[in-house]
Coordinates of C-alpha atoms and ligand atoms in Angstrom, one line a residue:
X205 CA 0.1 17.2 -7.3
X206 CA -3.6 16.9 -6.7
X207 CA -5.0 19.7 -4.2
X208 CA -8.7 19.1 -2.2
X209 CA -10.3 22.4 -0.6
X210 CA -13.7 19.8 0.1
X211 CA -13.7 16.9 1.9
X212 CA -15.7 15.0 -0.4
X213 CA -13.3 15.4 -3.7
X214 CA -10.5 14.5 -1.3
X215 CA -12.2 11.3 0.1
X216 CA -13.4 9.7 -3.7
X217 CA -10.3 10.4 -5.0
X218 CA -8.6 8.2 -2.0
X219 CA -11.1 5.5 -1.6
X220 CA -9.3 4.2 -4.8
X221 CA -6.1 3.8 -2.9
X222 CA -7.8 2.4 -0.2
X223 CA -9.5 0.1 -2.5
X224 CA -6.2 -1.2 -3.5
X225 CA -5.4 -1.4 -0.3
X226 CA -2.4 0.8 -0.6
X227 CA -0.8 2.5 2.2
X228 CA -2.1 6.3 2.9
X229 CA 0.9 8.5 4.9
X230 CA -0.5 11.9 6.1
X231 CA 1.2 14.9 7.3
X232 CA -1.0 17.5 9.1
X233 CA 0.2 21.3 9.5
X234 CA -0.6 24.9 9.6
X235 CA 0.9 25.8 6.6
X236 CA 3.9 28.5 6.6
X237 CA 5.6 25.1 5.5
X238 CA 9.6 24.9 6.8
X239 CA 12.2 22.2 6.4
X240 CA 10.7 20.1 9.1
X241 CA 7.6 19.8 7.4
X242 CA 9.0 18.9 4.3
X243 CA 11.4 16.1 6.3
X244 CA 7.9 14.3 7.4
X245 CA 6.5 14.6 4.1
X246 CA 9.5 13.2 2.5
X247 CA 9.5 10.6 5.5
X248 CA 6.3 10.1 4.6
X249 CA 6.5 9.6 0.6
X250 CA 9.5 7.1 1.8
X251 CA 7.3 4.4 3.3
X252 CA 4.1 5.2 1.9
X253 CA 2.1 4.9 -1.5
X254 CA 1.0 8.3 -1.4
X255 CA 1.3 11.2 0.8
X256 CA -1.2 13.8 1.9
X257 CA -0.4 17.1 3.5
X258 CA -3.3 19.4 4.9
X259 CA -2.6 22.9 5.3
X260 CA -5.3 24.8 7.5
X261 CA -4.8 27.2 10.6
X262 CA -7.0 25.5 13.2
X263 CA -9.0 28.3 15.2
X264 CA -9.7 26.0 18.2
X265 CA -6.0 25.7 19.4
X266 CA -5.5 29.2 19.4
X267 CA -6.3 30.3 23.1
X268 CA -5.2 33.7 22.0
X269 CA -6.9 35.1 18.9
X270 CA -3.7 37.5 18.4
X271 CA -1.4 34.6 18.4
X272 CA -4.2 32.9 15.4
X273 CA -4.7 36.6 13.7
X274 CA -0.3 36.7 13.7
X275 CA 0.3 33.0 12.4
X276 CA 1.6 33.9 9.5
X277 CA 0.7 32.8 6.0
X278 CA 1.6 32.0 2.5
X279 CA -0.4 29.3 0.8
X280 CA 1.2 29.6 -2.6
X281 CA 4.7 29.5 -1.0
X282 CA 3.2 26.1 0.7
X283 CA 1.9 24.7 -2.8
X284 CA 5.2 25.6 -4.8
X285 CA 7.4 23.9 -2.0
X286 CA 5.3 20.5 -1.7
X287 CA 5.5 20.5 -5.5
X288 CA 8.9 20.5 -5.4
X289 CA 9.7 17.5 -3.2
X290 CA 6.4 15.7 -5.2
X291 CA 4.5 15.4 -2.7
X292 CA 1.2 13.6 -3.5
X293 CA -2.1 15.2 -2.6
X294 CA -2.7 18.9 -0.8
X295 CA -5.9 19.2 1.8
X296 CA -6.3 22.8 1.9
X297 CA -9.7 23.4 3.6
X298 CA -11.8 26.0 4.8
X299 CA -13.4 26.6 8.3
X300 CA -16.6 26.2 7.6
X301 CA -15.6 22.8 5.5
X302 CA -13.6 21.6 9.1
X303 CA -16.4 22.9 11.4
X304 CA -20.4 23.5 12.0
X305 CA -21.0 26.6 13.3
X306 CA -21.7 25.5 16.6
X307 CA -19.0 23.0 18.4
X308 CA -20.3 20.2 20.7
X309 CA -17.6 17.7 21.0
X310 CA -15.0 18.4 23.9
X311 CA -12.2 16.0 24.1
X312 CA -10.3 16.2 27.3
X313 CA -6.7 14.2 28.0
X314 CA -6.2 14.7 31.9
X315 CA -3.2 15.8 33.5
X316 CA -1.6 15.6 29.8
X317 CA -2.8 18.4 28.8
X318 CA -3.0 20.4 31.8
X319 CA 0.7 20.2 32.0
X320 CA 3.5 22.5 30.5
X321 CA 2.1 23.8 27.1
X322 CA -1.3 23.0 28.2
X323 CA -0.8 25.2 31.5
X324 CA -0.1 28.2 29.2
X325 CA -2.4 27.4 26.8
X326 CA -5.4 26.4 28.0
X327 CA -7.9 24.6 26.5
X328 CA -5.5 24.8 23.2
X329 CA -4.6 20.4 22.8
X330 CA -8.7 20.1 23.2
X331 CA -8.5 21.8 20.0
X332 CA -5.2 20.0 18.5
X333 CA -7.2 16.9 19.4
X334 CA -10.1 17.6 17.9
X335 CA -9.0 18.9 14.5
X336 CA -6.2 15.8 14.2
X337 CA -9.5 13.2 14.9
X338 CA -11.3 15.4 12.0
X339 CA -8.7 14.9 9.6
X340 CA -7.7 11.2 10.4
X341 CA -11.4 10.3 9.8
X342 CA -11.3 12.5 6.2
X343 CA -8.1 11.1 5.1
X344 CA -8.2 7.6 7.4
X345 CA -4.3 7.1 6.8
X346 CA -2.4 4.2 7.7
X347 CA 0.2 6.2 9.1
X348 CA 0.9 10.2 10.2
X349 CA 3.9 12.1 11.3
X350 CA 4.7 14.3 13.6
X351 CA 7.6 16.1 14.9
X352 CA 8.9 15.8 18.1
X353 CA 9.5 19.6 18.9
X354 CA 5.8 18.9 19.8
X355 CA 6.4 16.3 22.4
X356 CA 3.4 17.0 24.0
X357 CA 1.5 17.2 21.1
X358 CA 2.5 13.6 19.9
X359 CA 1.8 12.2 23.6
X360 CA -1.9 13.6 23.1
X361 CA -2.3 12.3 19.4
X362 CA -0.6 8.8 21.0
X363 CA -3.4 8.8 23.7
X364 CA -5.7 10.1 21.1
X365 CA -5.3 7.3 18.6
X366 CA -5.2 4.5 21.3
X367 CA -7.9 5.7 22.8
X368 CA -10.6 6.1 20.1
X369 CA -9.2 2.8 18.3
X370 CA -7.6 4.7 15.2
X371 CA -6.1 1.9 13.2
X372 CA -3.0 4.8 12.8
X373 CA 0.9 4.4 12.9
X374 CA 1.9 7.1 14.4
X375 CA 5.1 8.3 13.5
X376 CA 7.7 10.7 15.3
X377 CA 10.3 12.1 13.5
X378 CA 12.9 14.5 14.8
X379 CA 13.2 18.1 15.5
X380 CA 15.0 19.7 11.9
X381 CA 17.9 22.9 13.4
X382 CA 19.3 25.5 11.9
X383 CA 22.4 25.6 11.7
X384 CA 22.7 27.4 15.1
X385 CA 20.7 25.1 16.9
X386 CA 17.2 26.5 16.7
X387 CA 14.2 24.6 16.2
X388 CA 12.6 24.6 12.8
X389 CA 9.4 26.6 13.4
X390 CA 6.8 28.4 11.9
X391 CA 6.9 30.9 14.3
X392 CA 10.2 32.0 13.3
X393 CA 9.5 33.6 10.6
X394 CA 7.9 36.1 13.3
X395 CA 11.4 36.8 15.2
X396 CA 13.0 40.4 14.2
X397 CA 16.4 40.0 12.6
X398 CA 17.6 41.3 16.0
X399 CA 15.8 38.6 17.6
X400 CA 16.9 35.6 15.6
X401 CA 20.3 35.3 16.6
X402 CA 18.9 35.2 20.9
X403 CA 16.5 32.8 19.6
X404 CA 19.5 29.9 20.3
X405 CA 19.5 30.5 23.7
X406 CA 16.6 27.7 24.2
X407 CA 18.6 25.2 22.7
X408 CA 21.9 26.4 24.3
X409 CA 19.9 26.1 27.6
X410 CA 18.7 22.6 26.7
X411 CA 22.6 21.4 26.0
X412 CA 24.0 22.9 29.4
X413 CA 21.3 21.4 31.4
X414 CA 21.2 18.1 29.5
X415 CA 25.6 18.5 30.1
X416 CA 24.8 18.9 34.0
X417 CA 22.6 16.4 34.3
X418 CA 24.9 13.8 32.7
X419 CA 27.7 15.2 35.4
X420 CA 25.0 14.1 38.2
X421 CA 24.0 17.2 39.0
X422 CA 20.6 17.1 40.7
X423 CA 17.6 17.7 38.9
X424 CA 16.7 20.8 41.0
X425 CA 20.2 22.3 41.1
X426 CA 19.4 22.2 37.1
X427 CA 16.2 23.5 36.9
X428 CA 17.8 26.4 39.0
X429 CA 20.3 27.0 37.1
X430 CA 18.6 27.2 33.7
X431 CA 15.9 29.6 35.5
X432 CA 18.7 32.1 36.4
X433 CA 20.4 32.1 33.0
X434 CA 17.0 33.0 31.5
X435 CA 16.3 35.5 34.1
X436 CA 19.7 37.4 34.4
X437 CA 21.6 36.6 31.0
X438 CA 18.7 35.8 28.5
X439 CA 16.3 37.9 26.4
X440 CA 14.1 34.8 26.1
X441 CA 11.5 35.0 28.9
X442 CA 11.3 31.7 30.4
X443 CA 7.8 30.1 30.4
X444 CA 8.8 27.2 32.0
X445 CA 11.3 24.7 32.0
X446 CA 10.9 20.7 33.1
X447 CA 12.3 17.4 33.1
X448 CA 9.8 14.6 32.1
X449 CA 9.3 11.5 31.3
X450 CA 9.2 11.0 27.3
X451 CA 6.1 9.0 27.1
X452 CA 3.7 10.4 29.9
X453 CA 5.1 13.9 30.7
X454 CA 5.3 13.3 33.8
X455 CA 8.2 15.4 36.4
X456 CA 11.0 13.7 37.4
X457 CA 12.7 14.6 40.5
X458 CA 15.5 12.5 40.1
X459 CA 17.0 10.9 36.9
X460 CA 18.2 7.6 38.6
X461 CA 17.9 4.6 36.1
X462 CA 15.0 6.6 34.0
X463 CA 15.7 6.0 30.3
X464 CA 13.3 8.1 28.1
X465 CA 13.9 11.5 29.6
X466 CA 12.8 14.7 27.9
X467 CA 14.2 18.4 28.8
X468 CA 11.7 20.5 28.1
X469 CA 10.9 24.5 27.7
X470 CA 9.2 27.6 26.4
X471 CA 9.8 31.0 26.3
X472 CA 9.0 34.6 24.7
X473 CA 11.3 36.4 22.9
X474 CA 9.4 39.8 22.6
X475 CA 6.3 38.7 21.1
X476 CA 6.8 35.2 19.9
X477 CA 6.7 32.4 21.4
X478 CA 9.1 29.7 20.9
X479 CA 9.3 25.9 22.6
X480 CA 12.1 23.0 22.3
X481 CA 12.9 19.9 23.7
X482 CA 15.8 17.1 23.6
X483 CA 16.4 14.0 25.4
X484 CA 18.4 13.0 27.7
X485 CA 20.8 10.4 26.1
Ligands
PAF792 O1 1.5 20.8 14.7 C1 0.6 21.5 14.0 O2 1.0 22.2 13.1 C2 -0.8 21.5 14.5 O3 -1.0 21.4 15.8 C3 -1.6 20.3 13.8 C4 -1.1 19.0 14.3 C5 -1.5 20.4 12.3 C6 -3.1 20.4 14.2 O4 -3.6 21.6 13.8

């Protein structure tokens, strides 16, 4: 496994793939690497010549430096686990080799990021946006994946990608559970051992409204009912909870003939912060 800290050693040593016009797959992340990660980088080695997977904690999505101070980190965990599944190439850089010390690009998606995650987090898929456009112009892959826990995160790097004219397939793969239902996250590693077990509630929320919704119940009486689970028999503080379209995020108010329907929330459980999402059908 061949592992880049500078943009430059990373880019020679893939201009001779590109030269050879074989196919590039990359897999951006944060590190503290889980069994989702490793599905997209398998995915990826599946369909592509090589595979490269960056590991760097991007400062500009953070909106709250104790959420970027807390992400939690083990490089050499990373490195051993990649190894293990052979993946290709590692990008492991630096901030300084990612950014000049004074930021003048400001890429802005409209309502879609203004919307659930974005409301909470503001200003944090300018920064998703802007680090994935970095690293698709260092690598210049023919295709990346990303999981769909991040729904709104892959509708951005969608718009992204269309809109600048990457010549990128992007690629969604699905949300990896445990075997209680929660999400593979990162943030997991954060929950107390008292917390892990309350952690399901999100995804046992997401079943009994998705349940309801096939039974015809209205999309309000839903969204009701999952906000007074959270608030009287939940630990998880709800952030919010909505019904959307799968492609643009936007509301629905009533599911009707709508096929690509997402269900959609976020929530504290004491300190961390945990989302999920599944579809309708
Ligand atoms: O999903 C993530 O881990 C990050 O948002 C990404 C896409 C690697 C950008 O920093």
């Amino acid at each position: 496994m061949e592992v880049f800290r500078e943009i430059q050693g990373l880019r020679h040593f893939l201009s001779a793939y590109k030269q050879q016009r074989k196919s590039i797959g990359f897999v951006p992340t944060m590190g503290a690497l889980h069994q989702g990660h490793l599905e997209l980088v398998r995915k990826s080695m599946s369909q592509n010549d090589i595979t490269v997977c960056s590991i760097f904690v991007n400062p500009t999505q953070f909106n709250n430096p104790s959420d970027l101070e807390k992400y939690p980190r083990d490089v050499d965990a990373d490195l051993a686990k990649l190894e293990k599944i052979s993946c290709g190439v590692v990008f492991l850089p630096d901030v300084d080799e990612m950014y000049d010390k004074e930021i003048f690009v400001n890429i802005h998606f409209g309502y879609l990021e203004n919307v659930m995650e974005g409301k909470f987090r503001p200003g944090h898929f300018k920064g998703v946006g802007l680090i994935v456009a970095k690293l698709f112009n260092v690598v210049l892959p023919s295709r990346a994946y990303f999981g769909t826990k991040d729904l709104q995160q892959l509708a951005i790097i969608t718009q992204l990608c269309r809109e600048l004219l990457f010549d990128i397939e992007i690629i969604p793969v699905q949300t990896v559970r445990e075997p209680d239902g929660l999400a593979m996250s990162s943030r997991n590693e954060l929950l107390s051992s008292s917390e892990r077990p309350q952690a399901t509630d999100l995804y046992k929320a997401l079943l009994f409204a998705r349940e309801k919704l096939i039974d015809k119940e209205s999309v309000e009486s839903v969204k009701k009912n999952v906000r007074d689970f959270f608030e009287s028999d939940s630990a998880v503080e709800l952030e919010y909870f909505e019904i959307v379209n799968t492609d643009d995020l936007q509301n629905i108010s009533d599911i009707g003939e709508a096929k690509r329907v997402s269900l959609c929330l976020a929530g504290y459980l004491g300190k961390v912060r945990l989302i999920d999402n599944i579809s309708l059908y």
